[in-house]
PDB file of N, CA and C in Angstrom:
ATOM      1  N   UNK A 156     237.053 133.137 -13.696  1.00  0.00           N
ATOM      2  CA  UNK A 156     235.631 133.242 -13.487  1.00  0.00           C
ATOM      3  C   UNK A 156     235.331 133.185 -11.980  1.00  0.00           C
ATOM      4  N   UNK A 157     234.451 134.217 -11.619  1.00  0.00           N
ATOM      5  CA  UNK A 157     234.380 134.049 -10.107  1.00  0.00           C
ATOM      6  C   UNK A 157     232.971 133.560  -9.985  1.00  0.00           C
ATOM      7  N   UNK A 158     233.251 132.437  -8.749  1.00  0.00           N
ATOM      8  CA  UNK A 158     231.744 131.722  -8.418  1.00  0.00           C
ATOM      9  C   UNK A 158     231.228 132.584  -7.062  1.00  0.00           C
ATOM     10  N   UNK A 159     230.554 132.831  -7.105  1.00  0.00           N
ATOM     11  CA  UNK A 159     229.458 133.270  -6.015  1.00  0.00           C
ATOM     12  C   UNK A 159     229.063 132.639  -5.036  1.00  0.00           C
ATOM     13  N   UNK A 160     228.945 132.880  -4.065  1.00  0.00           N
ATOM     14  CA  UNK A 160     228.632 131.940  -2.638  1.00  0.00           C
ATOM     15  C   UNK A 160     227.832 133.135  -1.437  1.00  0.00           C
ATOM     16  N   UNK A 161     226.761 132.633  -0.704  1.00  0.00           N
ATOM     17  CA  UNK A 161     226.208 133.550   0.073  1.00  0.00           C
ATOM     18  C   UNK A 161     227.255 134.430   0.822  1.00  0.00           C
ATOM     19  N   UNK A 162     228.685 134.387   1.244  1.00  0.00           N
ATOM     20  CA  UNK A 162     229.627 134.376   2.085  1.00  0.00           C
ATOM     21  C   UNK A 162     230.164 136.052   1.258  1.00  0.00           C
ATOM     22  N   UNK A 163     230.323 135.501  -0.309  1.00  0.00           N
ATOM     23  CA  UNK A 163     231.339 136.223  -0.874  1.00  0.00           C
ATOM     24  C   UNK A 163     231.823 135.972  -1.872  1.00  0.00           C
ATOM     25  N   UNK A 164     232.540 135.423  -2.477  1.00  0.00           N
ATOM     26  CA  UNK A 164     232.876 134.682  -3.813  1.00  0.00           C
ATOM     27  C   UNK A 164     234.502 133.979  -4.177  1.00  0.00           C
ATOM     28  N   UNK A 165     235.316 133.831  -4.873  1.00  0.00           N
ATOM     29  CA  UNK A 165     236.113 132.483  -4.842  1.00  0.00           C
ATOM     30  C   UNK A 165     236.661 132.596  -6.357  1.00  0.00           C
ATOM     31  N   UNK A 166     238.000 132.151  -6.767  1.00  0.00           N
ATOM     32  CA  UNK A 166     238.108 132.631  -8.036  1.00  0.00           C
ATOM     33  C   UNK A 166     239.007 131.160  -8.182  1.00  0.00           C
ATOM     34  N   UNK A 167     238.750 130.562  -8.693  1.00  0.00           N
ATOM     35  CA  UNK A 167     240.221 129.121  -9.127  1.00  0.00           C
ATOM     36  C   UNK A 167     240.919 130.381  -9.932  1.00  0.00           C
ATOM     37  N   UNK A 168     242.709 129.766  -9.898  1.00  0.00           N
ATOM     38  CA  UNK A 168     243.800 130.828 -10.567  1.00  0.00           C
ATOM     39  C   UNK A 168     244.491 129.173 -11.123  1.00  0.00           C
ATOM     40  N   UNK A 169     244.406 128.532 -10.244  1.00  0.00           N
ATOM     41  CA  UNK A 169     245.088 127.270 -11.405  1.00  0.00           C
ATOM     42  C   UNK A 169     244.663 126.218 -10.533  1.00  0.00           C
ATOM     43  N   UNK A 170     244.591 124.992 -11.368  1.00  0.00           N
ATOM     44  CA  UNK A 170     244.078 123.707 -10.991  1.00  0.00           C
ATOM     45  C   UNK A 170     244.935 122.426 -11.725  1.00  0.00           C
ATOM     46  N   UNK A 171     246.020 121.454 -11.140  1.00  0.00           N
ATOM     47  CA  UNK A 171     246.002 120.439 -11.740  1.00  0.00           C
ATOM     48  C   UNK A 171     246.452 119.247 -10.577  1.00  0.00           C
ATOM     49  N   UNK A 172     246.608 117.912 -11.381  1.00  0.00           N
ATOM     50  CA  UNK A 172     246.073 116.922 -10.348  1.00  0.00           C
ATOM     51  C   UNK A 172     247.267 117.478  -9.181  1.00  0.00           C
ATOM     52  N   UNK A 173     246.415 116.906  -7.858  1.00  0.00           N
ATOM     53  CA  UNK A 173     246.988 117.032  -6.922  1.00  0.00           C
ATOM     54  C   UNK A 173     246.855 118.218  -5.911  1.00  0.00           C
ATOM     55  N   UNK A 174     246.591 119.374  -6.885  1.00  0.00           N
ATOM     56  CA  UNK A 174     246.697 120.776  -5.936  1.00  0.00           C
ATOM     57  C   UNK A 174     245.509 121.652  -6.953  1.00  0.00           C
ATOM     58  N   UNK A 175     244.593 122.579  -5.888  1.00  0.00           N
ATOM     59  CA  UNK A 175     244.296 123.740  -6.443  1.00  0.00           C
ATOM     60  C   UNK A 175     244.345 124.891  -5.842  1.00  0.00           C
ATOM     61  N   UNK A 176     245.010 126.009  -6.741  1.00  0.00           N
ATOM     62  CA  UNK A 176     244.806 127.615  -6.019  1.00  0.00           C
ATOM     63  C   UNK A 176     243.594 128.369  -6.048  1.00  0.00           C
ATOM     64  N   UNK A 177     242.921 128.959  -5.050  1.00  0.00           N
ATOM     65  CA  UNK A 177     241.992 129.587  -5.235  1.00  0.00           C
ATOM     66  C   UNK A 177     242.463 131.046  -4.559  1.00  0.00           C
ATOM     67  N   UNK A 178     241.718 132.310  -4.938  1.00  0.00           N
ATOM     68  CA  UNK A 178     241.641 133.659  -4.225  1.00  0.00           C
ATOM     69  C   UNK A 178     240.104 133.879  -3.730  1.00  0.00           C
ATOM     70  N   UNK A 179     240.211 133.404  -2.437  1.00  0.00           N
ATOM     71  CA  UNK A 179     238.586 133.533  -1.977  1.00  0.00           C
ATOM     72  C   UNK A 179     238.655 134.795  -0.906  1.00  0.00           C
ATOM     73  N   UNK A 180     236.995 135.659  -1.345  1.00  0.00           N
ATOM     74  CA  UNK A 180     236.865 136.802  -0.819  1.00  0.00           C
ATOM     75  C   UNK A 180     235.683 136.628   0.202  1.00  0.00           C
ATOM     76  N   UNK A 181     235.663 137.027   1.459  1.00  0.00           N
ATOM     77  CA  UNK A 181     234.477 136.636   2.360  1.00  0.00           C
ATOM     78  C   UNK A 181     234.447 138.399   2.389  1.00  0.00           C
ATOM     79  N   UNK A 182     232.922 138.473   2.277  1.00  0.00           N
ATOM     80  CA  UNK A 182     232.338 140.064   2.748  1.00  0.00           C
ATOM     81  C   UNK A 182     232.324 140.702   4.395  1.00  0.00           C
ATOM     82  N   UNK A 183     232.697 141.538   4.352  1.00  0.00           N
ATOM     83  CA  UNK A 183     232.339 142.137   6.141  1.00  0.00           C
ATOM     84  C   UNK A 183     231.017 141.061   6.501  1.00  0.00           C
ATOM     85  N   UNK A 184     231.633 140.616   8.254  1.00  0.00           N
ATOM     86  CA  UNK A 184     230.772 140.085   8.776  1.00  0.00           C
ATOM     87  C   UNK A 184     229.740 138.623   8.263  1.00  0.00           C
ATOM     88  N   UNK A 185     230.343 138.373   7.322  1.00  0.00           N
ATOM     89  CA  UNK A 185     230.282 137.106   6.544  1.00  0.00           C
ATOM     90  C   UNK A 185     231.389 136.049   7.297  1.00  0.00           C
ATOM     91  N   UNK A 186     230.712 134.447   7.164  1.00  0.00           N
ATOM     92  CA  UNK A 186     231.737 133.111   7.495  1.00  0.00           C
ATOM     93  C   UNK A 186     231.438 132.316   6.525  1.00  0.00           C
ATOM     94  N   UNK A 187     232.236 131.819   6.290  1.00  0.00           N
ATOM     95  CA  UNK A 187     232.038 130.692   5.137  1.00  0.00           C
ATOM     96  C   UNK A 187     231.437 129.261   6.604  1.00  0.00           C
ATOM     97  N   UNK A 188     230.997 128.227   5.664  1.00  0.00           N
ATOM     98  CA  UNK A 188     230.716 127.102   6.761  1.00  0.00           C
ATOM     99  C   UNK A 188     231.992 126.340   7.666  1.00  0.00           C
ATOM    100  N   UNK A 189     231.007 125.614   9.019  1.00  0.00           N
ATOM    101  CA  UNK A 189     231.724 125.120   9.737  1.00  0.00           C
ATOM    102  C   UNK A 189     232.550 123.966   8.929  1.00  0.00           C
ATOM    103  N   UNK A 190     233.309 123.198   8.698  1.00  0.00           N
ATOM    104  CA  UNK A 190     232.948 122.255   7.635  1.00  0.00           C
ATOM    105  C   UNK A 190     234.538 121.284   7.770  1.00  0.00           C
ATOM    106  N   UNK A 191     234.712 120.131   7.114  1.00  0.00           N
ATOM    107  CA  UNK A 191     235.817 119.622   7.141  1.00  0.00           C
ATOM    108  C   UNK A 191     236.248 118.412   5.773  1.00  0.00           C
ATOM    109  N   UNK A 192     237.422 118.261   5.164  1.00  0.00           N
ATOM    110  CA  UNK A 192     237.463 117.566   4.166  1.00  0.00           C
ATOM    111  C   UNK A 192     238.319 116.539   4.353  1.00  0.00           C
ATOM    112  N   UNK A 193     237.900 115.662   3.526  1.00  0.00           N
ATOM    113  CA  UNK A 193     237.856 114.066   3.803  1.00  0.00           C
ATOM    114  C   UNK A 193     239.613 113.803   3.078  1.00  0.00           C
ATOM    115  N   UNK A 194     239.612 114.644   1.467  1.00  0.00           N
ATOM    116  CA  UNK A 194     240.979 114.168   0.515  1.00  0.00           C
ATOM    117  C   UNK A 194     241.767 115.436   0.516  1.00  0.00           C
ATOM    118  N   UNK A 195     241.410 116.522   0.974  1.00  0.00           N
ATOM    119  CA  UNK A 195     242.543 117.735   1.101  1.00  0.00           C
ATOM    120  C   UNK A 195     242.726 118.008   2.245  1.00  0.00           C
ATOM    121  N   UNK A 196     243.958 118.948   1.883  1.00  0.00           N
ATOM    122  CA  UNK A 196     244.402 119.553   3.514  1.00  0.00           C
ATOM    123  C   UNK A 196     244.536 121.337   2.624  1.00  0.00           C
ATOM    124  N   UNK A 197     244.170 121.822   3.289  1.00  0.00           N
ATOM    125  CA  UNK A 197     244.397 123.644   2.869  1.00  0.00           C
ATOM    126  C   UNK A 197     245.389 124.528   3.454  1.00  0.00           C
ATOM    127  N   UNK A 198     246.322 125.335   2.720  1.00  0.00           N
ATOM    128  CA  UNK A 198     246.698 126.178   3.477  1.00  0.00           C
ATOM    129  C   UNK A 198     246.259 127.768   3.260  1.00  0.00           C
ATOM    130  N   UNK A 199     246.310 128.605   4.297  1.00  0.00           N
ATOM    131  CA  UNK A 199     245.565 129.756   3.773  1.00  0.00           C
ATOM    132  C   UNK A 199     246.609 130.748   3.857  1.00  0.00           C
ATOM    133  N   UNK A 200     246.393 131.953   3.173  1.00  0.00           N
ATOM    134  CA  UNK A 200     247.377 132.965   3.335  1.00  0.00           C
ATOM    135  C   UNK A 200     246.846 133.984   3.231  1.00  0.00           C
ATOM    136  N   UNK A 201     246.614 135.088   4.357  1.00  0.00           N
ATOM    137  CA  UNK A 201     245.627 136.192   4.583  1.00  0.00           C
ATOM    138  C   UNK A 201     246.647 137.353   3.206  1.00  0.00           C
ATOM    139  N   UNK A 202     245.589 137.968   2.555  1.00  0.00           N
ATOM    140  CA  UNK A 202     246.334 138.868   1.814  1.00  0.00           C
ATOM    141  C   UNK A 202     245.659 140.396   1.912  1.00  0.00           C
ATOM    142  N   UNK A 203     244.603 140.204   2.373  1.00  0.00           N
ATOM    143  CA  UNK A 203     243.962 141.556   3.036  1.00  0.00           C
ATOM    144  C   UNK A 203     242.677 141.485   3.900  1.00  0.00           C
ATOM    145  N   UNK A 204     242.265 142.203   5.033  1.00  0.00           N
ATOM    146  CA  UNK A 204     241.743 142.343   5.954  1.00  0.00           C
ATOM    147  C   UNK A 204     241.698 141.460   7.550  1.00  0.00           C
ATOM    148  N   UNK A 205     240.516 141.373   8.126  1.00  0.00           N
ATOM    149  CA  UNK A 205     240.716 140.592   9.457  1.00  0.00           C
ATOM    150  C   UNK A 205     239.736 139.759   9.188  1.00  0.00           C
ATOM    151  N   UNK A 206     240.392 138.693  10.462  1.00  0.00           N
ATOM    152  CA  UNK A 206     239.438 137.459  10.051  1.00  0.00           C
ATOM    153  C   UNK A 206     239.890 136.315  11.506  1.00  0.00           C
ATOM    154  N   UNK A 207     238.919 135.234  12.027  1.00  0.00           N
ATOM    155  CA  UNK A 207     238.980 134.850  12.716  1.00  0.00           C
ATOM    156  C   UNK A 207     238.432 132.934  12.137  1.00  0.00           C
ATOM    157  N   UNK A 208     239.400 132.893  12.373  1.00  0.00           N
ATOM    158  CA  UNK A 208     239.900 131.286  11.698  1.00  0.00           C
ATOM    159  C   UNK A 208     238.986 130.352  12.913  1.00  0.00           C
ATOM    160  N   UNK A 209     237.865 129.415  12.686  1.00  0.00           N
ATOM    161  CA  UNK A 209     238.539 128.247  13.541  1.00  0.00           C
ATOM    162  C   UNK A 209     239.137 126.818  13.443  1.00  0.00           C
ATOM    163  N   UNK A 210     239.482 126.559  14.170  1.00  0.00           N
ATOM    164  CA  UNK A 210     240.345 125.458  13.687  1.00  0.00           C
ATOM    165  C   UNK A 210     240.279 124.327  14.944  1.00  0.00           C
ATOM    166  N   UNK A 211     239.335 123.479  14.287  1.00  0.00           N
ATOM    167  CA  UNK A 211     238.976 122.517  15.875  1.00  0.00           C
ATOM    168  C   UNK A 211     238.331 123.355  16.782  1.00  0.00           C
ATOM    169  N   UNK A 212     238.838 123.117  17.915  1.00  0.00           N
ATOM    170  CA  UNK A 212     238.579 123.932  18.949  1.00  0.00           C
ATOM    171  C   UNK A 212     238.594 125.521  19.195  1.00  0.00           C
ATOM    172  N   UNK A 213     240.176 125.349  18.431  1.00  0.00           N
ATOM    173  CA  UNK A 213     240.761 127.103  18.848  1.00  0.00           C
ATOM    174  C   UNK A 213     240.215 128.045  17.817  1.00  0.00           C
ATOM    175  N   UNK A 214     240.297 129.410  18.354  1.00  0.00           N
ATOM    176  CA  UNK A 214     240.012 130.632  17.487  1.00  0.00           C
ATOM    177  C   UNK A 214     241.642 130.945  17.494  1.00  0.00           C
ATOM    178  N   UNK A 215     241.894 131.721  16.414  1.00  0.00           N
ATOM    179  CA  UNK A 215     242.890 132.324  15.496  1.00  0.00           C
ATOM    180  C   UNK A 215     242.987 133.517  15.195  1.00  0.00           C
ATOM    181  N   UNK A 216     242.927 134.843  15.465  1.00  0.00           N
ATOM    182  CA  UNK A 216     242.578 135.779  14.940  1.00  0.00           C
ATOM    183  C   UNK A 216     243.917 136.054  13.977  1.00  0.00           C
ATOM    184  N   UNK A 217     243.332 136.086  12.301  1.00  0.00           N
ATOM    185  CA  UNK A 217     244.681 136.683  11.290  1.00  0.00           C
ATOM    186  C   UNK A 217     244.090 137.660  10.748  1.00  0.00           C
ATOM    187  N   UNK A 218     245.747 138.171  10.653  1.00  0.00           N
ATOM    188  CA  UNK A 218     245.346 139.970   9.184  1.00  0.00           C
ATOM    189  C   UNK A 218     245.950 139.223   8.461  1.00  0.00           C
ATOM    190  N   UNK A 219     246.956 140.667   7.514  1.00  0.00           N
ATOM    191  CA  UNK A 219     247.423 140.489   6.258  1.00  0.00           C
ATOM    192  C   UNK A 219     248.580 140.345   6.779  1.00  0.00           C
ATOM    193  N   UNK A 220     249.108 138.623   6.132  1.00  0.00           N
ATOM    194  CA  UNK A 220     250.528 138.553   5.921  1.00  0.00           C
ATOM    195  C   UNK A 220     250.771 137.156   6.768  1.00  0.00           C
ATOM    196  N   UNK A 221     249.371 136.784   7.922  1.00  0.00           N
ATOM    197  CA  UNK A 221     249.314 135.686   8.474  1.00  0.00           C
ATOM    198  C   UNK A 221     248.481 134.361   7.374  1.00  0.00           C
ATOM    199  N   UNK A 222     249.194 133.506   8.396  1.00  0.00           N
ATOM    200  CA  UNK A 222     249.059 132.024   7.615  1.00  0.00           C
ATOM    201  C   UNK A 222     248.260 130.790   8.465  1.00  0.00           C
ATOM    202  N   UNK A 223     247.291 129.927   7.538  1.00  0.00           N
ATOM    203  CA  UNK A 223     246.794 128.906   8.794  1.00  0.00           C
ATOM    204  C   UNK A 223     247.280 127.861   7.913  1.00  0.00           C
ATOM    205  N   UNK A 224     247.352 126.744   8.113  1.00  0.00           N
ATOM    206  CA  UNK A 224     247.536 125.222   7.653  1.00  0.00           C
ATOM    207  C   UNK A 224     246.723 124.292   8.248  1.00  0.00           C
ATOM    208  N   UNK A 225     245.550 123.952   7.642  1.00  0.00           N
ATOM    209  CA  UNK A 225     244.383 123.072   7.697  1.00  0.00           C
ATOM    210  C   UNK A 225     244.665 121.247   7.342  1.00  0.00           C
ATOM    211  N   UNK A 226     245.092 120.355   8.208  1.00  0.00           N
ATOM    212  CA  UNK A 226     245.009 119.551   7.666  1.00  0.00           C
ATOM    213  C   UNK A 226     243.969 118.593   7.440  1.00  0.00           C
ATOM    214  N   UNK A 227     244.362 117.567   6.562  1.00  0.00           N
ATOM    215  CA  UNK A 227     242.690 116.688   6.249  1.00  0.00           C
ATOM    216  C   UNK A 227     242.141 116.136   7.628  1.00  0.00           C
ATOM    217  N   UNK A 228     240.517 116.472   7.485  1.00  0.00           N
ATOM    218  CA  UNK A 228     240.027 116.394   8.429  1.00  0.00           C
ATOM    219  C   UNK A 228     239.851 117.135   9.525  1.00  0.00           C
ATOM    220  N   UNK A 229     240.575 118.161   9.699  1.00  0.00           N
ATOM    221  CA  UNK A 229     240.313 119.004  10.928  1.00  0.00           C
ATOM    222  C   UNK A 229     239.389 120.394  10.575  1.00  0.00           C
ATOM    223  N   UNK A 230     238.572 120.301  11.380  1.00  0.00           N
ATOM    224  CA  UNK A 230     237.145 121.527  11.159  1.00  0.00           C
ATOM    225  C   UNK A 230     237.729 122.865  11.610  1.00  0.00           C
ATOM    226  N   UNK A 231     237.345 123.542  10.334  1.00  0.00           N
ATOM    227  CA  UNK A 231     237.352 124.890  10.162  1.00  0.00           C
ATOM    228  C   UNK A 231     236.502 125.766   9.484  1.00  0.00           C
ATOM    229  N   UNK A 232     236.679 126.696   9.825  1.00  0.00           N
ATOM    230  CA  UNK A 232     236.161 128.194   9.075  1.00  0.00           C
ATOM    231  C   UNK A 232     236.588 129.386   9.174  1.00  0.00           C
ATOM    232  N   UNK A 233     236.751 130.333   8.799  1.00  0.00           N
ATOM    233  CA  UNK A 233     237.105 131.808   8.877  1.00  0.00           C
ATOM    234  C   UNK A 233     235.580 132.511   8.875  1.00  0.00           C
ATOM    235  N   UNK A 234     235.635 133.559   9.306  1.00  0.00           N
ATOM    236  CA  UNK A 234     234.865 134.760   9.832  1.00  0.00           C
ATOM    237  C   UNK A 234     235.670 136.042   9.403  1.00  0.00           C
ATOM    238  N   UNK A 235     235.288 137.118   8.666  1.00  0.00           N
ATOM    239  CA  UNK A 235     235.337 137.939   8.457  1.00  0.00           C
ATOM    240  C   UNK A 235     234.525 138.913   9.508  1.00  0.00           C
ATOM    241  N   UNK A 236     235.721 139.335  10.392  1.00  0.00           N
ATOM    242  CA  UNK A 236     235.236 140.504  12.053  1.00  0.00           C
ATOM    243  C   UNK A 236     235.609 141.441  11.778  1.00  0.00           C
ATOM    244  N   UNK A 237     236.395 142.219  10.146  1.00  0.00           N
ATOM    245  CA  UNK A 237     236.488 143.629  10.091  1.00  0.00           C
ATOM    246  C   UNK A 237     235.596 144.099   9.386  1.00  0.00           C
ATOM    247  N   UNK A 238     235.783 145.657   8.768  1.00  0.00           N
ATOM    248  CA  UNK A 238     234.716 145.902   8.383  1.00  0.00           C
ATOM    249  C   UNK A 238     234.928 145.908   6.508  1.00  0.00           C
ATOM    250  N   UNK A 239     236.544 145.667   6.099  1.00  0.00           N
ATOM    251  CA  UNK A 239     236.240 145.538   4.415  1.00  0.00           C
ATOM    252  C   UNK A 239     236.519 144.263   4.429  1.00  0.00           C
ATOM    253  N   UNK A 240     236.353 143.720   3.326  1.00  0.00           N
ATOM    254  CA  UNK A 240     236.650 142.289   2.793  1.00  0.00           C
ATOM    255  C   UNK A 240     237.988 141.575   3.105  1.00  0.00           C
ATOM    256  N   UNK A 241     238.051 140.384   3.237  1.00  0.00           N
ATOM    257  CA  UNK A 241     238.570 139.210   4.034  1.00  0.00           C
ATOM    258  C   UNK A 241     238.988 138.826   2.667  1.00  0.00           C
ATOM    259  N   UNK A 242     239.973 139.022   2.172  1.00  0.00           N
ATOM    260  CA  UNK A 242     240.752 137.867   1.061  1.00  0.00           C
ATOM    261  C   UNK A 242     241.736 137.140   1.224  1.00  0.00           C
ATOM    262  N   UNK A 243     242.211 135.820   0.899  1.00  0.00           N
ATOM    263  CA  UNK A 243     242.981 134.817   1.112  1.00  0.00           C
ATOM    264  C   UNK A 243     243.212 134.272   0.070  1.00  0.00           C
ATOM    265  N   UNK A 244     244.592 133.434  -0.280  1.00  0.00           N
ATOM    266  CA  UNK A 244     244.580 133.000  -1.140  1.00  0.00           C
ATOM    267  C   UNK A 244     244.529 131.163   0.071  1.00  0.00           C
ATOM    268  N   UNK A 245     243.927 130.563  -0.947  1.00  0.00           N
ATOM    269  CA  UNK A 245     243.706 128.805  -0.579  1.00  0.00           C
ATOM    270  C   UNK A 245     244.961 127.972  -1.627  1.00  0.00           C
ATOM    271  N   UNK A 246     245.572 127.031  -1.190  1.00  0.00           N
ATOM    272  CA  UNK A 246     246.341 125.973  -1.467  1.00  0.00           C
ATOM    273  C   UNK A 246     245.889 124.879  -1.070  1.00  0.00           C
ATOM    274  N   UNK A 247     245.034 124.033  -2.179  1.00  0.00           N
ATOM    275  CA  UNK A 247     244.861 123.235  -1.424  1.00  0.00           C
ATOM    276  C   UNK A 247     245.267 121.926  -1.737  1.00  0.00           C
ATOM    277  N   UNK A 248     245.711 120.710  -1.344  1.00  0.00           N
ATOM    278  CA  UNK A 248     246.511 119.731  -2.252  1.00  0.00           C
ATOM    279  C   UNK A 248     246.038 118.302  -1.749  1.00  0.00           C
ATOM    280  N   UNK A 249     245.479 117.261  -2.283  1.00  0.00           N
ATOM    281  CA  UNK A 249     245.241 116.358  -2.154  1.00  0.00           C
ATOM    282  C   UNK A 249     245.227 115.106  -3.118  1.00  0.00           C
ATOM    283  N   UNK A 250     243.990 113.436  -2.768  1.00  0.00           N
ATOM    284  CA  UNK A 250     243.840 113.264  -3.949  1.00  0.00           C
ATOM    285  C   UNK A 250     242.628 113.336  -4.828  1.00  0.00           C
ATOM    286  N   UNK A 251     241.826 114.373  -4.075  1.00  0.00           N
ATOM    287  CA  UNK A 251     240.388 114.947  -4.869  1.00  0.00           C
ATOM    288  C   UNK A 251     240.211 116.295  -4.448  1.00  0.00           C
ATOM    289  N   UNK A 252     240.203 117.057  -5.835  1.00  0.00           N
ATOM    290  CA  UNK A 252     239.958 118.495  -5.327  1.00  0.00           C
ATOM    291  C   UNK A 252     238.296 118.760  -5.820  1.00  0.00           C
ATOM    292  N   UNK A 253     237.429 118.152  -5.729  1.00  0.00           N
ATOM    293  CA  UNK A 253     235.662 118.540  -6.118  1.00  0.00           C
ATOM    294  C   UNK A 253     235.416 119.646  -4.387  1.00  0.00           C
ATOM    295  N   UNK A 254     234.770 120.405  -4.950  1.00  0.00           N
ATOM    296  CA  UNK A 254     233.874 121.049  -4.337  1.00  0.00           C
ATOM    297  C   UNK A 254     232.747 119.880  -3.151  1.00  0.00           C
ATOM    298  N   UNK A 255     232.717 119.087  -4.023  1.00  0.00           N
ATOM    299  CA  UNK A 255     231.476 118.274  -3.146  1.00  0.00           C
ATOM    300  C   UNK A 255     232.281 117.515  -2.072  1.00  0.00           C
ATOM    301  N   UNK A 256     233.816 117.550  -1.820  1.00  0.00           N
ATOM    302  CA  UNK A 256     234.437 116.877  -0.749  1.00  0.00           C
ATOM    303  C   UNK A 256     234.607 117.913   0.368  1.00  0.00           C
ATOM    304  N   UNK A 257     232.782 118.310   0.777  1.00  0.00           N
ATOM    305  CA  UNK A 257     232.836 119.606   1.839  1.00  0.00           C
ATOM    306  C   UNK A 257     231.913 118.834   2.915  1.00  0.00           C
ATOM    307  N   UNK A 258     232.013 118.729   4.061  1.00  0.00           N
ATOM    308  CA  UNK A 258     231.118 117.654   4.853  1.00  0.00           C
ATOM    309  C   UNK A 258     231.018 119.287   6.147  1.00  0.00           C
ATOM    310  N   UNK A 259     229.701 119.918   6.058  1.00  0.00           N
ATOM    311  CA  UNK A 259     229.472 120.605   6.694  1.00  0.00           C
ATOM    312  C   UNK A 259     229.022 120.295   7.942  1.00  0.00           C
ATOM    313  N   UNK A 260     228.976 120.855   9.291  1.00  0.00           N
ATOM    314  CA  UNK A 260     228.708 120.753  11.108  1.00  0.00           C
ATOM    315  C   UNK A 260     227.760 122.510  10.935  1.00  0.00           C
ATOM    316  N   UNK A 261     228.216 123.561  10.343  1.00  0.00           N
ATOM    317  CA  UNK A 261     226.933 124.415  10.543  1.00  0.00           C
ATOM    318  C   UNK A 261     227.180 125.319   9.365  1.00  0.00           C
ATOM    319  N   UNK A 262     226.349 126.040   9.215  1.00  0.00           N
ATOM    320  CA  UNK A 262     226.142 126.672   7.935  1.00  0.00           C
ATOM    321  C   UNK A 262     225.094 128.031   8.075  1.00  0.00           C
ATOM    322  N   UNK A 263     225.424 129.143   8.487  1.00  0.00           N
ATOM    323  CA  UNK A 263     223.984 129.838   8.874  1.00  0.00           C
ATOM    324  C   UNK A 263     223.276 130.748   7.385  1.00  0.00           C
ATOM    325  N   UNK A 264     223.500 130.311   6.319  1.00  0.00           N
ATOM    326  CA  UNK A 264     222.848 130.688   5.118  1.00  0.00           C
ATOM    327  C   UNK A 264     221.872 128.916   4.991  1.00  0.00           C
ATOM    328  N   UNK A 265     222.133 128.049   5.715  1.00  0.00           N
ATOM    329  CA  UNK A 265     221.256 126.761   5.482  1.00  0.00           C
ATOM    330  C   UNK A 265     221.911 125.865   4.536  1.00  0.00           C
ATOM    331  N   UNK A 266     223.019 125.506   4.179  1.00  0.00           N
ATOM    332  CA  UNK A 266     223.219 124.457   2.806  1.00  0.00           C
ATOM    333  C   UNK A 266     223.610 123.431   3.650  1.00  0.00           C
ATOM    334  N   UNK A 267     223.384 122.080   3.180  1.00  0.00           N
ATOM    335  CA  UNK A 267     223.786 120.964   3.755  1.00  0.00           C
ATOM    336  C   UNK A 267     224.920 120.625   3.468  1.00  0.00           C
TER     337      UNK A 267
END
């Protein structure tokens, strides 16, 4: 089932304790939020288009076939800077995988 998000949308492929996989799609010129998590750490794995990661401080620019590793607590986001869709698959493994363990810094669709 794919969830919807102003960005683009997000598909869980499997979930159990400890780890979840997701295939999340960001649209041309779409970012998901600035944001950082408290009980996971993520890893990402570009599987088609361009995209510009940040991570703390630094920018990242990945295509297809590059990899980031997010650990807990460190602020990130991707940006979708080409012109088709930005897909990745997410790994993410902790000891809470809720959606609500998202502590956003900016957001330009407005969600807290």
């Amino acid at each position: 089932m794919k969830k919807k998000r102003p960005w683009g949308f997000y598909e869980i492929l499997t979930e159990r304790p400890g780890y979840k996989v997701k295939r999340i799609t960001v649209l041309p010129q779409e970012e998901i939020s600035l944001q950082r998590h408290a009980h996971r750490n993520e890893h990402w794995y570009i599987v088609s288009g361009e995209g510009l990661v940040t991570k703390n401080s630094d920018q990242i620019r990945v295509l297809t076939g590059d990899s980031v590793d997010l650990p807990v607590n460190e602020i990130h986001r991707v940006s979708n800077i080409g012109g088709q869709n930005l897909v990745f698959i997410e790994i993410a493994q902790g000891d809470y995988m809720g959606e609500d363990d998202i502590e956003r810094f900016e957001d330009k669709y407005g969600r807290a």
